Amino acid sequence: YDRNANSGGLSEATVSGEMNDISYSINQDFNTKKTTISASTESSGNALTVDYDTDAGLTEVGLVRDVDAGDRSINMDAKYLVKSKTARVKLMSAFGDDAQISATVDYGTDGGDTSYEFGYSQDLKDGRTMDVEFNPSGVVTAILDELPHILSESGIMMPATYAHLPRTHAAS
């Protein structure tokens, strides 16, 4: 209850549980009148997840599975983000005793951009964590933007076909 947000009663309520091997969570925000529903089920090591809200409808569908590769266990999380029409694949694995590495690829299924992100997370002393993320698409875009200027200052003319490469294929 937050009197400043909603003086007439509760600001939000959540109900969660499990029924017939399906876990669910339903949240009602009384201020925005938005309801969100998350459901998941697991079978043979695969977890299927679905997210829905009353504003956007179906927002996300995903599949999560741990896969053994040699002596490593890799968590594979594949999702489809409905509104942005993006397929996302995220891979995570333990790296040593208290570190994790990750790689994420977002692919625009409607001809949109493809982006990449790499991460490293390390547990430090006293409950602190260090997280580092790297998105190489920003680096590639900066290089492609500056390359014609650098080459022309050096007296090298860049062919028109190279000067206008589509950004969506720059990092692939």
PDB file of N, CA and C in Angstrom, residues 12 19 31 37-38 40 105 121 124 126 152 156 159 161 171:
ATOM      1  N   GLU A  12      -0.649  -2.219  -5.850  1.00  0.00           N
ATOM      2  CA  GLU A  12      -0.525  -3.391  -6.703  1.00  0.00           C
ATOM      3  C   GLU A  12      -0.721  -4.660  -5.894  1.00  0.00           C
ATOM      4  N   MET A  19       0.144 -24.752 -11.108  1.00  0.00           N
ATOM      5  CA  MET A  19      -1.019 -25.589 -11.348  1.00  0.00           C
ATOM      6  C   MET A  19      -0.729 -26.468 -12.566  1.00  0.00           C
ATOM      7  N   ASN A  31      -2.684   1.498 -10.123  1.00  0.00           N
ATOM      8  CA  ASN A  31      -2.472   2.882 -10.562  1.00  0.00           C
ATOM      9  C   ASN A  31      -2.539   2.991 -12.081  1.00  0.00           C
ATOM     10  N   ILE A  37       1.068 -10.990 -16.867  1.00  0.00           N
ATOM     11  CA  ILE A  37       0.969 -12.424 -16.591  1.00  0.00           C
ATOM     12  C   ILE A  37       2.225 -13.086 -17.129  1.00  0.00           C
ATOM     13  N   SER A  38       2.871 -13.887 -16.295  1.00  0.00           N
ATOM     14  CA  SER A  38       4.023 -14.683 -16.699  1.00  0.00           C
ATOM     15  C   SER A  38       3.703 -16.135 -16.396  1.00  0.00           C
ATOM     16  N   SER A  40       5.300 -20.328 -17.013  1.00  0.00           N
ATOM     17  CA  SER A  40       6.398 -21.171 -17.472  1.00  0.00           C
ATOM     18  C   SER A  40       6.111 -22.621 -17.128  1.00  0.00           C
ATOM     19  N   VAL A 105      23.025 -12.138 -28.601  1.00  0.00           N
ATOM     20  CA  VAL A 105      22.822 -11.698 -29.975  1.00  0.00           C
ATOM     21  C   VAL A 105      21.347 -11.362 -30.128  1.00  0.00           C
ATOM     22  N   SER A 121      31.090 -11.126 -15.400  1.00  0.00           N
ATOM     23  CA  SER A 121      30.664 -10.760 -14.051  1.00  0.00           C
ATOM     24  C   SER A 121      31.546 -11.496 -13.048  1.00  0.00           C
ATOM     25  N   LEU A 124      33.065 -10.094  -5.989  1.00  0.00           N
ATOM     26  CA  LEU A 124      34.171  -9.520  -5.236  1.00  0.00           C
ATOM     27  C   LEU A 124      33.928  -9.755  -3.749  1.00  0.00           C
ATOM     28  N   ASP A 126      32.950  -8.945   0.200  1.00  0.00           N
ATOM     29  CA  ASP A 126      31.910  -8.219   0.932  1.00  0.00           C
ATOM     30  C   ASP A 126      30.608  -8.066   0.141  1.00  0.00           C
ATOM     31  N   SER A 152      40.465   9.645 -46.887  1.00  0.00           N
ATOM     32  CA  SER A 152      40.556  10.804 -47.780  1.00  0.00           C
ATOM     33  C   SER A 152      41.668  11.748 -47.336  1.00  0.00           C
ATOM     34  N   ILE A 156      43.598   8.588 -50.091  1.00  0.00           N
ATOM     35  CA  ILE A 156      43.011   7.366 -50.632  1.00  0.00           C
ATOM     36  C   ILE A 156      41.516   7.590 -50.796  1.00  0.00           C
ATOM     37  N   PRO A 159      35.938   3.560 -52.527  1.00  0.00           N
ATOM     38  CA  PRO A 159      34.877   3.293 -53.510  1.00  0.00           C
ATOM     39  C   PRO A 159      33.498   3.484 -52.879  1.00  0.00           C
ATOM     40  N   THR A 161      30.863   1.801 -53.103  1.00  0.00           N
ATOM     41  CA  THR A 161      30.224   0.592 -52.561  1.00  0.00           C
ATOM     42  C   THR A 161      30.663   0.327 -51.129  1.00  0.00           C
ATOM     43  N   ALA A 171      28.897  -5.672 -38.355  1.00  0.00           N
ATOM     44  CA  ALA A 171      29.576  -6.438 -37.320  1.00  0.00           C
ATOM     45  C   ALA A 171      29.519  -7.937 -37.577  1.00  0.00           C
TER      46      ALA A 171
END
